[in-house]
Short mmCIF file of C-alpha atoms and ligand atoms in Angstrom, two decimals:
data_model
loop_
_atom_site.label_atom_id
_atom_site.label_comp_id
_atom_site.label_asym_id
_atom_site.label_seq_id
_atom_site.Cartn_x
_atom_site.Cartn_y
_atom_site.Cartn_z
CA UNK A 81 151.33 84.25 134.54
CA UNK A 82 150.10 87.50 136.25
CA UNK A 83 146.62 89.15 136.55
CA UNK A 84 147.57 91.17 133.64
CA UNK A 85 148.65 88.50 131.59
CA UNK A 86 145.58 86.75 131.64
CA UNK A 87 143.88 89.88 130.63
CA UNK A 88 146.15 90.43 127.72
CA UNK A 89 145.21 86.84 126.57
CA UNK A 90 141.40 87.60 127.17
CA UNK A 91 141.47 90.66 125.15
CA UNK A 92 143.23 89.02 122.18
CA UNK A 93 141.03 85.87 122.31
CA UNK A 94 137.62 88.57 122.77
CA UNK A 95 138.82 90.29 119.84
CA UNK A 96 139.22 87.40 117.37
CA UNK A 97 136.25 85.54 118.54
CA UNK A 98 133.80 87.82 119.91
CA UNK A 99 134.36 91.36 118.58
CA UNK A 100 135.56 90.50 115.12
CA UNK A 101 132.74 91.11 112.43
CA UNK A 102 130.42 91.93 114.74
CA UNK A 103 132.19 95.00 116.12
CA UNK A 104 135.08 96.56 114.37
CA UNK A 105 135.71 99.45 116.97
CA UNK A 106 135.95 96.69 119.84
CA UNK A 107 138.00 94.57 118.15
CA UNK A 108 140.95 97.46 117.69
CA UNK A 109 140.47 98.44 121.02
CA UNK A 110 140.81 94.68 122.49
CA UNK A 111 143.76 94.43 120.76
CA UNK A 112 145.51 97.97 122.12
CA UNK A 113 144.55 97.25 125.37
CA UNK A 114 146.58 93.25 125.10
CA UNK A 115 149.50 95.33 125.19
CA UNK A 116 148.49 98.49 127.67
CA UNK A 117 148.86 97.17 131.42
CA UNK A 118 148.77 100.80 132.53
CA UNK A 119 144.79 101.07 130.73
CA UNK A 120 144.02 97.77 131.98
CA UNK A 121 144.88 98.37 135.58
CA UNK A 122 141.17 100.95 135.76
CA UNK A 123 140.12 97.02 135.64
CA UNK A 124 141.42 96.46 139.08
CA UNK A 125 138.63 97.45 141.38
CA UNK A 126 136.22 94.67 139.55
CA UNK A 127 136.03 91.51 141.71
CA UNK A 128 138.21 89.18 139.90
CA UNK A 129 135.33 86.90 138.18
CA UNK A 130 134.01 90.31 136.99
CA UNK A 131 137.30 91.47 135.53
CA UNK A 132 136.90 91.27 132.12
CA UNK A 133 137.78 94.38 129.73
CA UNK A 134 134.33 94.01 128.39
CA UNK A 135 133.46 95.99 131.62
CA UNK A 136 135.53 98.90 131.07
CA UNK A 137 134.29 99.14 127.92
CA UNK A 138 130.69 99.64 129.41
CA UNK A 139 131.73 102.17 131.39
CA UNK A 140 133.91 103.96 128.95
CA UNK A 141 130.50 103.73 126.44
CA UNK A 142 127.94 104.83 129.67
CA UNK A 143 130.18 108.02 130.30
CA UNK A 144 129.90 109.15 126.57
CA UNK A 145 126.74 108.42 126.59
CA UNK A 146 125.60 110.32 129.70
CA UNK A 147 127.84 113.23 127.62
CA UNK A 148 125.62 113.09 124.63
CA UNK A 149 128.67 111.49 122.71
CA UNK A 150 128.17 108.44 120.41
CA UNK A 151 131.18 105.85 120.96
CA UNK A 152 132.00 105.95 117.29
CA UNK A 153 131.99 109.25 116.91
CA UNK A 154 134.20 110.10 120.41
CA UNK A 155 137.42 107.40 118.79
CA UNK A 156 136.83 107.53 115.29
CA UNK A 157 139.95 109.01 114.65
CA UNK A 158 143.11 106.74 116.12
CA UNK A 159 140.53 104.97 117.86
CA UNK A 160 143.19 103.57 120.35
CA UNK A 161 144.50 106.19 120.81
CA UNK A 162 141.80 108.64 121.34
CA UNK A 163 140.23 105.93 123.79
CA UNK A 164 143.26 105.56 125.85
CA UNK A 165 143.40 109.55 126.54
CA UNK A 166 139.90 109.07 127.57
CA UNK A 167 140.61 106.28 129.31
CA UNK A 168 143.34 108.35 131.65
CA UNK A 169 141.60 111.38 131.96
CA UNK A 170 138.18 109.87 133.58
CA UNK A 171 140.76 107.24 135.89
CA UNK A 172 138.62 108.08 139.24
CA UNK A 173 135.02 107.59 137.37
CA UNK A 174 136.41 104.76 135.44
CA UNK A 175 137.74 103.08 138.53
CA UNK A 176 134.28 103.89 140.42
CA UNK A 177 132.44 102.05 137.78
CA UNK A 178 134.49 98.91 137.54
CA UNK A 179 134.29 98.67 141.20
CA UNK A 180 130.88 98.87 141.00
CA UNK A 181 129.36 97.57 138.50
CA UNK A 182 129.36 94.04 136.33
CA UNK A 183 129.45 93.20 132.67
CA UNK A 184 125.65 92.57 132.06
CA UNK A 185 123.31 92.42 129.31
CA UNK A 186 119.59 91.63 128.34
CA UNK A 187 119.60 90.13 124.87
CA UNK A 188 115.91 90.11 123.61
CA UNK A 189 117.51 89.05 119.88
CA UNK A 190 117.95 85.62 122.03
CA UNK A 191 113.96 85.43 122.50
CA UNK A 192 114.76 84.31 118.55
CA UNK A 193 115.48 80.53 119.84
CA UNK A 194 113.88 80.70 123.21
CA UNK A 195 110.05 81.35 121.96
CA UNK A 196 110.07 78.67 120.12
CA UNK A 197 111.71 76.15 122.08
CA UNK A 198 109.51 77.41 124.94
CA UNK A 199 106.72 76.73 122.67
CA UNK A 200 108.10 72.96 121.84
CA UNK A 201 108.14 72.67 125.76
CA UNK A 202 104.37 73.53 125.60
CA UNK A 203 103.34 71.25 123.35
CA UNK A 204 105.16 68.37 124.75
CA UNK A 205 104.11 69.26 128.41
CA UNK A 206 100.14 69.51 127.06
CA UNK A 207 99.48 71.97 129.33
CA UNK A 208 100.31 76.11 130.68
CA UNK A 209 103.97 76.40 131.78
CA UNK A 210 105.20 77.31 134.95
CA UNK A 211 109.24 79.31 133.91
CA UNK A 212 111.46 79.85 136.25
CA UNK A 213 114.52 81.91 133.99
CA UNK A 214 117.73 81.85 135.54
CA UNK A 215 119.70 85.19 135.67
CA UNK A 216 117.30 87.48 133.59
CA UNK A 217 118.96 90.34 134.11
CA UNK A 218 116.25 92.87 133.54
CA UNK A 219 113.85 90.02 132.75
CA UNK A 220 113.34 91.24 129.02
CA UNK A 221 112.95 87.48 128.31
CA UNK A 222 110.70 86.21 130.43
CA UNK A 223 108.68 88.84 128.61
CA UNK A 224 108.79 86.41 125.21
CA UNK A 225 105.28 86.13 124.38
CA UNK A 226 104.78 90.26 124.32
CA UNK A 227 107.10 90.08 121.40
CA UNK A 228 106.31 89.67 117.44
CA UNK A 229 108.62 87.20 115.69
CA UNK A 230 109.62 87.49 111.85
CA UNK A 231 111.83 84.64 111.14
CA UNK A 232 111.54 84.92 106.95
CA UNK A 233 109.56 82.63 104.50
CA UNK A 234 106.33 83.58 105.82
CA UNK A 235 107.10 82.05 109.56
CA UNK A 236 105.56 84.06 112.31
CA UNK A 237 104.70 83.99 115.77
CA UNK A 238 103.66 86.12 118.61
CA UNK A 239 101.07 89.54 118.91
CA UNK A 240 100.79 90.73 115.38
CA UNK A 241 100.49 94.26 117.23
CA UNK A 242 103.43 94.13 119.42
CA UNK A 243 105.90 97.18 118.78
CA UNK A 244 109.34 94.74 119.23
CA UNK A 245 109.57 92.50 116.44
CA UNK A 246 112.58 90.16 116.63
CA UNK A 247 113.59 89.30 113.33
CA UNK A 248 116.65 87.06 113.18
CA UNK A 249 117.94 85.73 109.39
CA UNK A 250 117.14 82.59 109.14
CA UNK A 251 119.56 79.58 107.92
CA UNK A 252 119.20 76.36 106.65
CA UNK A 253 116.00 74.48 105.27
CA UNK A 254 113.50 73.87 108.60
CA UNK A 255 111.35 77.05 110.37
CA UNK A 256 110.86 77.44 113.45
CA UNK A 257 107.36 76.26 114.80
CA UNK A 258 104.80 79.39 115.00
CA UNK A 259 103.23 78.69 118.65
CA UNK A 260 104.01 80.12 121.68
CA UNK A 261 103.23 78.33 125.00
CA UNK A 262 100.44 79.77 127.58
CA UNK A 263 102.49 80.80 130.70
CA UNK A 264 100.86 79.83 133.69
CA UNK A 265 103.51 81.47 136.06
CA UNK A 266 106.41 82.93 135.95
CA UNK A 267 109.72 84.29 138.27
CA UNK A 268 113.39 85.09 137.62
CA UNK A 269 116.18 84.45 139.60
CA UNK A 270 119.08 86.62 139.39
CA UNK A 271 122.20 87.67 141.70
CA UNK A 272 121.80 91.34 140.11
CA UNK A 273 118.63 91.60 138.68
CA UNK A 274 117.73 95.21 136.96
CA UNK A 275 114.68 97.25 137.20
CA UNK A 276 113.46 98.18 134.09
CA UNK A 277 111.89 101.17 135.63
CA UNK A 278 115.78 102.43 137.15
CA UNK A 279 116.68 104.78 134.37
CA UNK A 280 120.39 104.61 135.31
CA UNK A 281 120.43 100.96 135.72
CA UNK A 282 118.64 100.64 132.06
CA UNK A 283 121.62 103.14 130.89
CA UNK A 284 124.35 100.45 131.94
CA UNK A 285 122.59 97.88 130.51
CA UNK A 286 122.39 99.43 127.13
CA UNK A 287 126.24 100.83 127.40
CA UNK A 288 126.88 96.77 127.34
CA UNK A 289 125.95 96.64 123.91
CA UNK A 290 128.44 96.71 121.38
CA UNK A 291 128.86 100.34 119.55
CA UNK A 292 127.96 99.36 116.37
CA UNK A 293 124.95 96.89 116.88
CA UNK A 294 121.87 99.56 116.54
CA UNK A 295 119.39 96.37 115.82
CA UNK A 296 120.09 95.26 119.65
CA UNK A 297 120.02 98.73 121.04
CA UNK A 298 116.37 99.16 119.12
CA UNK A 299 115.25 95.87 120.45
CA UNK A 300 116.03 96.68 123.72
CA UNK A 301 114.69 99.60 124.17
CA UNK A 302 111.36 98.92 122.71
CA UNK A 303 111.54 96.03 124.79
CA UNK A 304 112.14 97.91 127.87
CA UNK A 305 109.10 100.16 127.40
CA UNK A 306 107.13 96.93 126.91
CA UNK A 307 108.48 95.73 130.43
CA UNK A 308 107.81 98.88 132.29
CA UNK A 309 104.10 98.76 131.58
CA UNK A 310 104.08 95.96 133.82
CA UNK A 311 107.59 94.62 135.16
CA UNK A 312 108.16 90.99 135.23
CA UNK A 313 108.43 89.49 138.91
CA UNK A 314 112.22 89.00 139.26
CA UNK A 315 113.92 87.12 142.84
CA UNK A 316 117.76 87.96 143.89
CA UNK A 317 119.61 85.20 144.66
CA UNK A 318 122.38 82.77 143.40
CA UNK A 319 121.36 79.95 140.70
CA UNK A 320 123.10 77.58 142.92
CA UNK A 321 122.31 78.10 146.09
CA UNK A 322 118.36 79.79 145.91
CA UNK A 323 117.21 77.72 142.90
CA UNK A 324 115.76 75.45 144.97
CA UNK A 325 113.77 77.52 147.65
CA UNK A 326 112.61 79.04 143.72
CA UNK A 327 110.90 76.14 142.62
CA UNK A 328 109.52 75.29 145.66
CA UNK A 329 107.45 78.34 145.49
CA UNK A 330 106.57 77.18 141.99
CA UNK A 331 102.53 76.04 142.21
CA UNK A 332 103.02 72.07 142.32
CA UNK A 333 100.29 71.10 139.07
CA UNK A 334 101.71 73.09 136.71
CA UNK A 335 104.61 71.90 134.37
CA UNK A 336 107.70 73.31 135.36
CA UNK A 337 110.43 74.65 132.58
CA UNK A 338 113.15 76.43 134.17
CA UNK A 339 115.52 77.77 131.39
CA UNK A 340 118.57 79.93 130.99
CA UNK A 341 120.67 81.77 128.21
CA UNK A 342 124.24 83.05 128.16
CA UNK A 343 124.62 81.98 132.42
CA UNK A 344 126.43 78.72 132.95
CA UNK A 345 129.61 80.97 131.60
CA UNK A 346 129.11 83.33 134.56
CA UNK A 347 128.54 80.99 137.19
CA UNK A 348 131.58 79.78 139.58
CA UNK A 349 131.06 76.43 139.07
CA UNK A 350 128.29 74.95 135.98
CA UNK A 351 128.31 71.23 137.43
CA UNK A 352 127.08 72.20 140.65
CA UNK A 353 124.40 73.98 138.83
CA UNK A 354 123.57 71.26 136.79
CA UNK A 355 124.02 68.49 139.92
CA UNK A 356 120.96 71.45 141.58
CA UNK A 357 118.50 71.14 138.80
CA UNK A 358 119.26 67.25 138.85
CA UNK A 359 118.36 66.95 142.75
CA UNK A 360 115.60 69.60 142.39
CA UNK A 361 113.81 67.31 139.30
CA UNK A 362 114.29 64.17 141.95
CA UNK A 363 111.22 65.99 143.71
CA UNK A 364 109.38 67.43 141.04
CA UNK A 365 109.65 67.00 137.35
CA UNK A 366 111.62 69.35 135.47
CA UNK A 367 111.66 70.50 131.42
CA UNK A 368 115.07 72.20 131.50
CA UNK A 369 115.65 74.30 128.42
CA UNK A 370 119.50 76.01 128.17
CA UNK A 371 120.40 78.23 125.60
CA UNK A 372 124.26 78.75 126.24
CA UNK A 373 127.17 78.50 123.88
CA UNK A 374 127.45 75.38 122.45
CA UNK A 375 129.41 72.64 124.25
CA UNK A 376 128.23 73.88 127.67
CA UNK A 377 125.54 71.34 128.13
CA UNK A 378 126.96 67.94 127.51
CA UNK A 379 123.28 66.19 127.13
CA UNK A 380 122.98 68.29 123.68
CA UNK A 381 124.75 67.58 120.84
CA UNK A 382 124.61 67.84 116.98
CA UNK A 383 126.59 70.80 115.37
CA UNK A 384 125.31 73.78 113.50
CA UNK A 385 125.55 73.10 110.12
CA UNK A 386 125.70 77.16 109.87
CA UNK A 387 129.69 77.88 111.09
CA UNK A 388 130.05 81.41 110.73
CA UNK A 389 132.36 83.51 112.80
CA UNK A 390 131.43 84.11 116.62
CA UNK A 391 130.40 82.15 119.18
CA UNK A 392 127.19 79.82 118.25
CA UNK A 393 124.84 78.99 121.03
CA UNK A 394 122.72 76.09 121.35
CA UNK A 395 119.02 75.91 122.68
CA UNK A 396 117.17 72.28 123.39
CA UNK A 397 115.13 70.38 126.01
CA UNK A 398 116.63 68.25 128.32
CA UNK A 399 113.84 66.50 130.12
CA UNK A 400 115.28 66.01 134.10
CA UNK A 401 112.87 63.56 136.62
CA UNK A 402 110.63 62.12 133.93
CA UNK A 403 109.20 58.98 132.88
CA UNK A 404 111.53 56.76 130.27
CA UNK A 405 110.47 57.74 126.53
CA UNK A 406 111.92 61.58 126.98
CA UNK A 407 115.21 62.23 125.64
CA UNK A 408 117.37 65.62 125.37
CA UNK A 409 116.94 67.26 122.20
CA UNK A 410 118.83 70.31 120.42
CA UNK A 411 116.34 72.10 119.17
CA UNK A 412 118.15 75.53 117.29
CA UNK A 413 121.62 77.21 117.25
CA UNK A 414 121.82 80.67 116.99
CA UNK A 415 124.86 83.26 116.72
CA UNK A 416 125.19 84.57 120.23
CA UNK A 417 122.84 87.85 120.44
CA UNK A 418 119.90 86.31 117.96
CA UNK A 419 121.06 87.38 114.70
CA UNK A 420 120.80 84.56 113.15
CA UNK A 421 119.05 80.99 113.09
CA UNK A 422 119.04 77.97 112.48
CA UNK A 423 116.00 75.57 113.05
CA UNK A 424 117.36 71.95 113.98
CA UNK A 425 114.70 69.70 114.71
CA UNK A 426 112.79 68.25 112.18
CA UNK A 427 110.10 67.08 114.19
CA UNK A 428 108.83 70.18 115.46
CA UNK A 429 110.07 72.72 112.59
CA UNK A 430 106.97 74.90 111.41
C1 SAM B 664 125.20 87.72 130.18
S1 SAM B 664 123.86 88.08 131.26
C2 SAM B 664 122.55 87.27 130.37
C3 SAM B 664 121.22 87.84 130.72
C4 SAM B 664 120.02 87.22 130.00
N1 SAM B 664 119.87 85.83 130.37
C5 SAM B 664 120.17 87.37 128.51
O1 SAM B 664 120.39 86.37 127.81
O2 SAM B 664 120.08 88.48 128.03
C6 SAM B 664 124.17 86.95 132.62
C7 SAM B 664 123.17 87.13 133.76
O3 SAM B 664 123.42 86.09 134.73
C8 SAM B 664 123.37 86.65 136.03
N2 SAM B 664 124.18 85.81 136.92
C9 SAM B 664 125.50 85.62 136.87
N3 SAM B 664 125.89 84.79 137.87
C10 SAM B 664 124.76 84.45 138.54
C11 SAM B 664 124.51 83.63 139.66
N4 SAM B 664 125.49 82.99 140.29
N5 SAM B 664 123.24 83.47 140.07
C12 SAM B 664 122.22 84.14 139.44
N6 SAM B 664 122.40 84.93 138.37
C13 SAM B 664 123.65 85.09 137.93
C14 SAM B 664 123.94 88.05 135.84
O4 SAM B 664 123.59 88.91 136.91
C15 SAM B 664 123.33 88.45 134.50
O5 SAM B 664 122.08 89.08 134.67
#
């Protein structure tokens, strides 16, 4: 099997999971580029765990963009075809980008699952949280509790002022529960992290999101001028390797939740991470909250009863260092940006 072989199978598996529904204009292009090693070699520069054609569709999208050209509008005749050209024609920028630069996003639709489980960690702590987030990209999340939440039948949460309103659809018969911890302290921990206030950096991040998905592009940008009136504290380093010098810096009374969503995929090696947090809570309790595809963290279990197309992640608690009586918990499932969710825990549902 060669490099390029493994990217053709990437691209056809990205297309019928990821893309398909949820962007029409990625999933054609996925599947022309399967069979286009000549396109697919602009991926080459990209270290080879950032290889992934999701990347040089960023940078196709950030080029347009900086052109004052909407994606759709640049391939919406013989979209393949049309991109390709593209595609040739800007090889040297193309090739400076993937070289560059990384597939990376900051999904606020995800704060959708994460308030409230962060708010289940509250209550069951007692007391303000110390969060340490784990890759936060721009940090957008660690910004939760500046956000409104809408999640249908009446449930809400969060400033009823607040400009970003995440509103996923809501599944299934529980609601989320409407309170949102008090934060005593907070850091994140990222091997890129982003500065909301880099305009060109903020420009990649939004050329990550898929063409057709306005709702995240809105939500992201309205979250970004939230951050930049006063940027959340973000650390560079490697979840492995500088999470613990992290939480050692973490004031000692406070409850500590560190928590994470769409990382362990990323990282080089997810039981090393896992065996880090484990050592870490052997000094120092820890509420670990993941919200990653579901599967990834073997402690939480129960499907979604919710099986719609796309990748479904799962958010829960998984108590590490505690006294006996804690067990994990899944808390919600969601689709993988926020779109949708489902409530699964019937003990803390609003
Ligand atoms: C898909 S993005 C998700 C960002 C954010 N958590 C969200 O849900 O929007 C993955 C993030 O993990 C970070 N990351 C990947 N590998 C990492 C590592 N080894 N250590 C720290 N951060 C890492 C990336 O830089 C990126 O910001």
């Amino acid at each position: 099997v060669t490099p390029s072989d493994t990217l053709a199978q990437l691209c056809r598996a990205l297309a019928e999971h990821d893309f398909r529904g949820a962007s029409p204009l990625y999933e054609t292009l996925a599947l022309g580029l399967a069979d286009d090693p000549d396109v697919l070699s602009l991926l080459s520069p990209a270290a080879p765990r950032d290889r992934m054609p999701h990347l040089l569709l960023a940078a196709v999208q950030y080029l347009l963009v900086r052109d004052g050209v909407g994606m759709l509008e640049a391939f919406a005749a013989q979209p393949y075809l049309s991109f390709r050209s593209f595609c040739l024609e800007h090889r040297s920028e193309l090739e400076h980008l993937t070289a560059t630069r990384v597939n990376q996003t900051n999904e606020v639709g995800r704060c959708a699952a994460l308030a409230p489980a962060l708010g289940v960690v509250g209550r069951l702590a007692g007391q303000p949280l110390a969060l340490v987030e784990v890759g936060p990209s721009a940090g957008l999340n660690l910004m939760f509790d500046r956000y409104r939440y809408d999640f249908g039948l009446g449930a809400q949460a969060g400033p009823t002022d607040s400009v970003v309103v995440v509103r996923p659809r809501l599944v299934g018969p529980l609601t989320p529960p409407s309170v949102l911890p008090d934060v005593a302290w907070r850091v994140g921990l990222d091997r890129k992290p982003v500065d909301v206030r880099d305009d060109d950096a903020v420009a990649w991040l939004r050329a990550c999101i898929w063409p057709e998905q306005q709702w995240r592009r809105e939500l992201f940008d309205q979250a970004v001028a939230t951050a930049r009136l006063e940027p959340p504290r973000l650390m560079t380093g490697d979840a492995v390797a500088n999470l613990a010098d992290v939480i050692e810096s973490v004031p000692g009374d406070t409850p500590l939740c560190v928590f994470h969503t769409a990382v362990i995929g990323y990282l080089p090696d997810a039981r090393r991470f896992a065996e880090t947090l484990a050592d870490a809570a052997s000094q120092r309790p820890i509420w670990w909250l993941p919200g990653e595809p579901a599967g990834f963290v073997p402690e939480l279990t129960s499907s979604a009863t919710f099986a719609p197309a796309g990748i479904v992640f799962r958010f829960g608690v998984v108590p590490l260092g505690m006294e006996a009586g804690w067990s994990p918990r899944t808390l919600a499932h969601t689709g993988s940006h926020g779109a949708w969710l489902e409530w699964m825990d019937p003990d803390t549902a609003g």
